[in-house]
Structure formats: structure tokens, C-alpha cells
XYZ file of N, CA and C in Angstrom:
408
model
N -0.565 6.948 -16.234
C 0.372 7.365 -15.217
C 1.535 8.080 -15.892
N 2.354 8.658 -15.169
C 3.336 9.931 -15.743
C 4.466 9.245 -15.152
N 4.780 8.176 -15.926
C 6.342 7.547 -15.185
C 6.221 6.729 -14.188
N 7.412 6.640 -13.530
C 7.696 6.245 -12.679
C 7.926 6.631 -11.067
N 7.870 8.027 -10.905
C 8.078 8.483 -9.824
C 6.547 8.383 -8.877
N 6.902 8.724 -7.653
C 5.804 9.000 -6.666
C 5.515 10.273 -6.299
N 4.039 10.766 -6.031
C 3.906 11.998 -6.356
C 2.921 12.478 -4.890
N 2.921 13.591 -4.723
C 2.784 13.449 -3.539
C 1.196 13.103 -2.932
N 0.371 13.608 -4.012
C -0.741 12.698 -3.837
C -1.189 11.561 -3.452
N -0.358 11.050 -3.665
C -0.524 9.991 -3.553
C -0.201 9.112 -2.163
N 0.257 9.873 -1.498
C 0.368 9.636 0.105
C -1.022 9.569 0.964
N -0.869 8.755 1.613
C -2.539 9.211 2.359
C -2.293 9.931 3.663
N -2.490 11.200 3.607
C -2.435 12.172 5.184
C -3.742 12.302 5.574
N -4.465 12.312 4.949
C -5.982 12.892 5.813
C -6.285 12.024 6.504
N -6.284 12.482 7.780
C -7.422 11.878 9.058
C -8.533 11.017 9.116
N -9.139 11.983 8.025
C -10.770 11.061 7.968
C -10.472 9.599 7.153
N -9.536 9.735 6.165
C -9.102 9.235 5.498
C -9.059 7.651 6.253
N -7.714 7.898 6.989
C -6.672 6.698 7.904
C -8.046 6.192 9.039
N -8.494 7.465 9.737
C -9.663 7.534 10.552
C -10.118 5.467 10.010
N -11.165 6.276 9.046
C -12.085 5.150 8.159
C -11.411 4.118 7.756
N -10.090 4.149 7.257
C -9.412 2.960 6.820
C -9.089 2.082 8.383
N -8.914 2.709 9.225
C -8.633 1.509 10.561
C -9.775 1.670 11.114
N -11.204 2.493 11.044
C -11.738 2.068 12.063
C -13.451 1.452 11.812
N -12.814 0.342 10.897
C -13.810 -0.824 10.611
C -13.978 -0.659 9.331
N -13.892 -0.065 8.601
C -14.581 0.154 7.004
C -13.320 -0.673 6.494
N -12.327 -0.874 6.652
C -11.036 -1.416 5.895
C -11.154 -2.819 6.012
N -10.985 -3.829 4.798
C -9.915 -4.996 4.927
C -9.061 -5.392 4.784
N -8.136 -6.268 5.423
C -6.639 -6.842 5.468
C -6.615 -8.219 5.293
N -5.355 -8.130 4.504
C -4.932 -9.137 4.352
C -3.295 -9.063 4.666
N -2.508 -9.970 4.309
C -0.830 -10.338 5.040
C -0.351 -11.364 3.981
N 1.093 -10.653 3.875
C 1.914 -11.505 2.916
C 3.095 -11.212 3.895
N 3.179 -11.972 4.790
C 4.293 -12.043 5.730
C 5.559 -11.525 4.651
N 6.175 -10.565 5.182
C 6.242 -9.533 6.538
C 5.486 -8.384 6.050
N 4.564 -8.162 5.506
C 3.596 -7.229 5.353
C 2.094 -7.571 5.257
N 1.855 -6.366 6.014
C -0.059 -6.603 6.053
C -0.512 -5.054 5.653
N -1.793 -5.523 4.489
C -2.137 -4.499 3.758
C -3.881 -4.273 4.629
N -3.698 -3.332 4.805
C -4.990 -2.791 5.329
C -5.521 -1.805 4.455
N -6.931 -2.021 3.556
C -7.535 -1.377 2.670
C -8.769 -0.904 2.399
N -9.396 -0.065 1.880
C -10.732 0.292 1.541
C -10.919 0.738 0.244
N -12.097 0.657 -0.403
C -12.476 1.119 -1.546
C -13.037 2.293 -1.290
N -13.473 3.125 -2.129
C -14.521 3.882 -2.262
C -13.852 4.970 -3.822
N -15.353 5.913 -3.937
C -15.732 6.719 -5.158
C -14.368 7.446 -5.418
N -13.646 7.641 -6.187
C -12.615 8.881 -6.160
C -13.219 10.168 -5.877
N -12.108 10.729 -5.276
C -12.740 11.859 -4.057
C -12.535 13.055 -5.885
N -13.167 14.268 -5.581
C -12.994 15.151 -6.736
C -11.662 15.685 -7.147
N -11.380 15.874 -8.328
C -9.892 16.113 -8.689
C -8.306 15.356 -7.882
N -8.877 13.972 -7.510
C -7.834 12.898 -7.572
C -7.674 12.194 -8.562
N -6.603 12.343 -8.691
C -5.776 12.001 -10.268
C -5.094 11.007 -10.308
N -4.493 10.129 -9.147
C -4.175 8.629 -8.720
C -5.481 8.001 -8.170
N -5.668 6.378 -8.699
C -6.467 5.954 -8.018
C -6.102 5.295 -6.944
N -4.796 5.117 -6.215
C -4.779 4.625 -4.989
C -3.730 6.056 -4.100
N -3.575 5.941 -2.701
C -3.492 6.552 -1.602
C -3.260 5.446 -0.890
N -1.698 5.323 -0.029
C -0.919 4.892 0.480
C -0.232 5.161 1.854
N -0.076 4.427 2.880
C 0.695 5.132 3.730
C 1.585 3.983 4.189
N 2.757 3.788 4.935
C 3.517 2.680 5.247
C 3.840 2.882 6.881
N 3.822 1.895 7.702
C 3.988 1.894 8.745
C 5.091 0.823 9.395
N 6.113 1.333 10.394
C 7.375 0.718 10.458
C 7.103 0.821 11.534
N 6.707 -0.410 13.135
C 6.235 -0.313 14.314
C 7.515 0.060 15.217
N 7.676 0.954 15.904
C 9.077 1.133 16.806
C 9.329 -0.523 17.677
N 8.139 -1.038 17.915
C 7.935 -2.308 19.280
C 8.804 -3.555 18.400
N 8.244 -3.332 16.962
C 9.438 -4.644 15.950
C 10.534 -4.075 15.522
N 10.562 -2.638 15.264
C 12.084 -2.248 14.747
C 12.680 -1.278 15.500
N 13.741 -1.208 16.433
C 13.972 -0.598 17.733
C 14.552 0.825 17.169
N 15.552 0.447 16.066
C 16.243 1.704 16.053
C 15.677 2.572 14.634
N 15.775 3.905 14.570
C 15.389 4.678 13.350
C 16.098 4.169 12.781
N 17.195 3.702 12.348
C 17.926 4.037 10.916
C 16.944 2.433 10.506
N 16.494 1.788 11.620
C 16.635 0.405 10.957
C 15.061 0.562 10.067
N 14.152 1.238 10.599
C 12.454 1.290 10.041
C 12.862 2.860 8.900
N 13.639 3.787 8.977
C 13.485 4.156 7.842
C 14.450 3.292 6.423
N 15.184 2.321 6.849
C 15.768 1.698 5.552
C 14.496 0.851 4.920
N 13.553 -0.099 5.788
C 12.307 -0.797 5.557
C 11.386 0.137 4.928
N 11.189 1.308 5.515
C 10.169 2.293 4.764
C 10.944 2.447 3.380
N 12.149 2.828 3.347
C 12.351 2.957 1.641
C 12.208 1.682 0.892
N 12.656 0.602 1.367
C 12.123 -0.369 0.968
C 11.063 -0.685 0.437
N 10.446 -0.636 1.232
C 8.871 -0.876 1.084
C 7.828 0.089 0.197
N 8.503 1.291 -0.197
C 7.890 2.656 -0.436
C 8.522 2.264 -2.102
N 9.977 1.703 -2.738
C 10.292 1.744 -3.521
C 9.432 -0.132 -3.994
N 9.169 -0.689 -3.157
C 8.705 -2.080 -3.342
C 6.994 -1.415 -4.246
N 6.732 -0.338 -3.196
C 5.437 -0.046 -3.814
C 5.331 0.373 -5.430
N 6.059 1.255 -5.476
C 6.382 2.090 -6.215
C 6.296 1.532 -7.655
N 7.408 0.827 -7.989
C 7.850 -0.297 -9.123
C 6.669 -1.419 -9.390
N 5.722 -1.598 -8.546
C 5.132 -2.810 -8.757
C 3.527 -2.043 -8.407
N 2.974 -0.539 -8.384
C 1.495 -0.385 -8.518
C 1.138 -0.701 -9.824
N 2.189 -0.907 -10.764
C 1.170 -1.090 -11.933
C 0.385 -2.094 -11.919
N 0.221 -3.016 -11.106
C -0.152 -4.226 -10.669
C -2.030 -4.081 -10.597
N -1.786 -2.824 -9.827
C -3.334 -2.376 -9.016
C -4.219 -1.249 -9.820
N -3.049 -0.202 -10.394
C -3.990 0.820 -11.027
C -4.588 0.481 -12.039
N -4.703 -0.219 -13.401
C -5.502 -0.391 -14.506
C -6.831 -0.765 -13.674
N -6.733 -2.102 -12.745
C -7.762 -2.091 -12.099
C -8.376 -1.618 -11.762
N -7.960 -0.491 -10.756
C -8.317 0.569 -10.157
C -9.134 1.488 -11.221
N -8.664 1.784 -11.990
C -9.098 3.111 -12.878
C -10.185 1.922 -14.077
N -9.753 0.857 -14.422
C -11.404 0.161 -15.062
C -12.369 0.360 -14.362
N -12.628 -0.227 -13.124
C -13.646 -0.104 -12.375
C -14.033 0.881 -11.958
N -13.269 2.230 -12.254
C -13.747 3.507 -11.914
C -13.884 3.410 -10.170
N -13.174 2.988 -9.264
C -12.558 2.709 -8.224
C -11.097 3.733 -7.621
N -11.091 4.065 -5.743
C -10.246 4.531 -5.631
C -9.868 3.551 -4.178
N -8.731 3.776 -4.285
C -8.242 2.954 -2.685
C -7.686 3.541 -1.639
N -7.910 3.424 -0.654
C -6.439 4.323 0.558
C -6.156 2.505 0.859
N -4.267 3.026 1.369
C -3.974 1.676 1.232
C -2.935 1.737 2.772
N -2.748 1.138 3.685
C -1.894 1.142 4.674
C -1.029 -0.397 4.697
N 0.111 0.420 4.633
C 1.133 -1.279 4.837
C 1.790 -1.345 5.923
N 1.821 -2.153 6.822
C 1.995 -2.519 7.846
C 2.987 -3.197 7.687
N 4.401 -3.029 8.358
C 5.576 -4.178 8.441
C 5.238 -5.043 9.859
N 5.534 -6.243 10.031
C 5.182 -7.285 10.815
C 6.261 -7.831 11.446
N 7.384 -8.295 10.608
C 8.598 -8.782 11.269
C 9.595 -7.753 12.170
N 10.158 -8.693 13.210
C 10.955 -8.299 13.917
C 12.526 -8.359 13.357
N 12.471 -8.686 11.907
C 13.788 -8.842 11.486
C 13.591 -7.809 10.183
N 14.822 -7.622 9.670
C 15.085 -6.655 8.305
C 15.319 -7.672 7.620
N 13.866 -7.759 6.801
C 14.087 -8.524 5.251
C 14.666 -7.693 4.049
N 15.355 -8.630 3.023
C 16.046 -8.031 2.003
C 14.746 -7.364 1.002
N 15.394 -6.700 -0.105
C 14.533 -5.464 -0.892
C 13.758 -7.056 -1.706
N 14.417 -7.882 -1.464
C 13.806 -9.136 -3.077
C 12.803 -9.376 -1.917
N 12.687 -10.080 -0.999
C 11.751 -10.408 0.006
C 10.348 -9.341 0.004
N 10.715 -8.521 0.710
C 9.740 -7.008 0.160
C 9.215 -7.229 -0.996
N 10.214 -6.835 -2.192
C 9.127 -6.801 -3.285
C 8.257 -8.263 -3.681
N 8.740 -8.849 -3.586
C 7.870 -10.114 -3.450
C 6.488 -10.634 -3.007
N 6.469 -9.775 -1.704
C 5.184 -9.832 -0.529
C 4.401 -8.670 -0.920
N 4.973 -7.288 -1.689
C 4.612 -6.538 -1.941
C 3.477 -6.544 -3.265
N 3.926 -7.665 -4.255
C 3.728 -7.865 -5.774
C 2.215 -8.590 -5.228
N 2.320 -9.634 -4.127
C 1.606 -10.364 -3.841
C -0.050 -10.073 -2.929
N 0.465 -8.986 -2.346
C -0.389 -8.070 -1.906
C -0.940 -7.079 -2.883
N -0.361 -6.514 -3.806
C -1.055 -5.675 -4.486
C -2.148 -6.576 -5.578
N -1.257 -8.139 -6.031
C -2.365 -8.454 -6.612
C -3.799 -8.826 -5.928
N -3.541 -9.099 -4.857
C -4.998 -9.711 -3.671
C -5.916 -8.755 -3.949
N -4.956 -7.360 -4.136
C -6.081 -6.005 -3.794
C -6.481 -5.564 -4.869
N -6.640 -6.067 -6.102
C -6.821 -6.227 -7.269
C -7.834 -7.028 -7.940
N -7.222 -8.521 -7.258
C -8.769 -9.180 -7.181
C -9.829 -9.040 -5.696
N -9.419 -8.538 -4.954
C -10.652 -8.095 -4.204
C -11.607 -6.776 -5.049
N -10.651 -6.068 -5.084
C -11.106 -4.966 -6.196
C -12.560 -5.330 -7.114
N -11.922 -6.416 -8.280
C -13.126 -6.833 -9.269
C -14.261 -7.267 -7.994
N -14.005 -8.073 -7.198
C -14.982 -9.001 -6.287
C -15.628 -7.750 -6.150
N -15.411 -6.651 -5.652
C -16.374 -5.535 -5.012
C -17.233 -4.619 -5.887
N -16.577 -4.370 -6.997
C -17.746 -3.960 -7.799
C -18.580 -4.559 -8.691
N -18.223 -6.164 -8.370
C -19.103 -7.288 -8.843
C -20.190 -7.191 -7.998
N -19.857 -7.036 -6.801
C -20.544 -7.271 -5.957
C -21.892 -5.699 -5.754
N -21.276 -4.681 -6.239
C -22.609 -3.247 -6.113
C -23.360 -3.912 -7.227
């Protein structure tokens, strides 16, 4: 990896992408106040991160903008600092992920809370990870 920053690749925009990740191919798991919704598969050609990310801040739990984009940076910098968690994995197993995080609470948890649930989730998806290509 090239530092520390986030790059834009590493966002997940494609359709087919999100499509497949919510519509049955994905599993989830939850580290209150976040739920990680995930899939494996082959790295697509000339992807150069092995995971693909997107974060989701529900308007129905967080009413006002300023309040779900402070949680999205949150959560985006929670990611950020703590993938090293997932990629060695990722890239041993010759493995790629799209990854969706879901905020859950109706309240604004602090950045320590976040990264916490965040650390905890990325490791799940890490050892699900080995489980799955144990499992081909």
C-alpha cells in the first residue's frame, strides 16, 4: 500500500457491483453501531486495492445532514487507519472484497466508539476471508 491516504479506487460506485453485494451474494455481520455487508470475489483486471468500500448514513436514524456527514467522516477515517487489518489478508489469498458499512444507531457515537466497531468488523472479515478460500 502507498501510505496512508484513500484513493479513489477504492470507493465502490459500480452498480453491478452494490447490485450483487445487496442482492443475495453478500454477507453481514454487526458490531453495533455498524453493520458490514460483504462479498468476496476474483480481483476484477487492473485493481490495485484489494478491497472496495462504500458507507451508508440512513436519513430515518440521522435526521439532519451535518449530523450523517460528521458519522461518514468518521467512519470513512475509522476505515481508513485500521484496513491494514484486512488487506495482507486480502492480497495472501489472492482475494478481492466490495465492502458496505451500514450505520445503525439513532445516536452520534464518538470517533473511539467507531473505531472500535470498525477494528472489530474488519477483523470478522478477515477471518471469514481465510474460512472462504479454505473452503474453494
Amino acid at each position: 500500500m502507498q501510505g496512508l491516504r484513500l484513493y479513489k479506487d477504492e470507493k465502490l460506485c459500480s452498480r453491478t457491483a452494490v447490485g450483487m453485494l445487496f442482492g443475495g451474494d453478500g454477507k453481514a455481520t454487526i458490531a453495533y453501531p455498524l453493520r458490514a455487508v460483504y462479498r468476496f470475489h476474483a480481483p476484477r483486471e487492473g485493481q490495485v486495492h484489494p478491497a472496495q468500500f462504500l458507507i451508508t448514513i440512513p436519513k430515518k436514524k440521522i435526521r439532519t445532514a451535518v449530523g450523517r456527514v460528521l458519522l461518514r467522516r468518521r467512519t470513512r477515517e475509522a476505515y481508513r487507519l485500521n484496513r491494514d487489518i484486512l488487506y495482507p489478508v486480502l492480497q495472501e489469498s489472492n482475494l478481492a472484497a466490495d465492502i458496505a458499512f451500514i450505520y445503525l444507531s439513532t445516536e452520534k457515537m464518538d470517533y473511539a466508539k467507531i473505531q472500535e466497531k470498525m477494528q472489530e468488523l474488519l477483523r470478522r472479515i478477515a477471518r471469514d476471508s481465510q474460512q472462504h478460500i479454505a473452503s474453494l
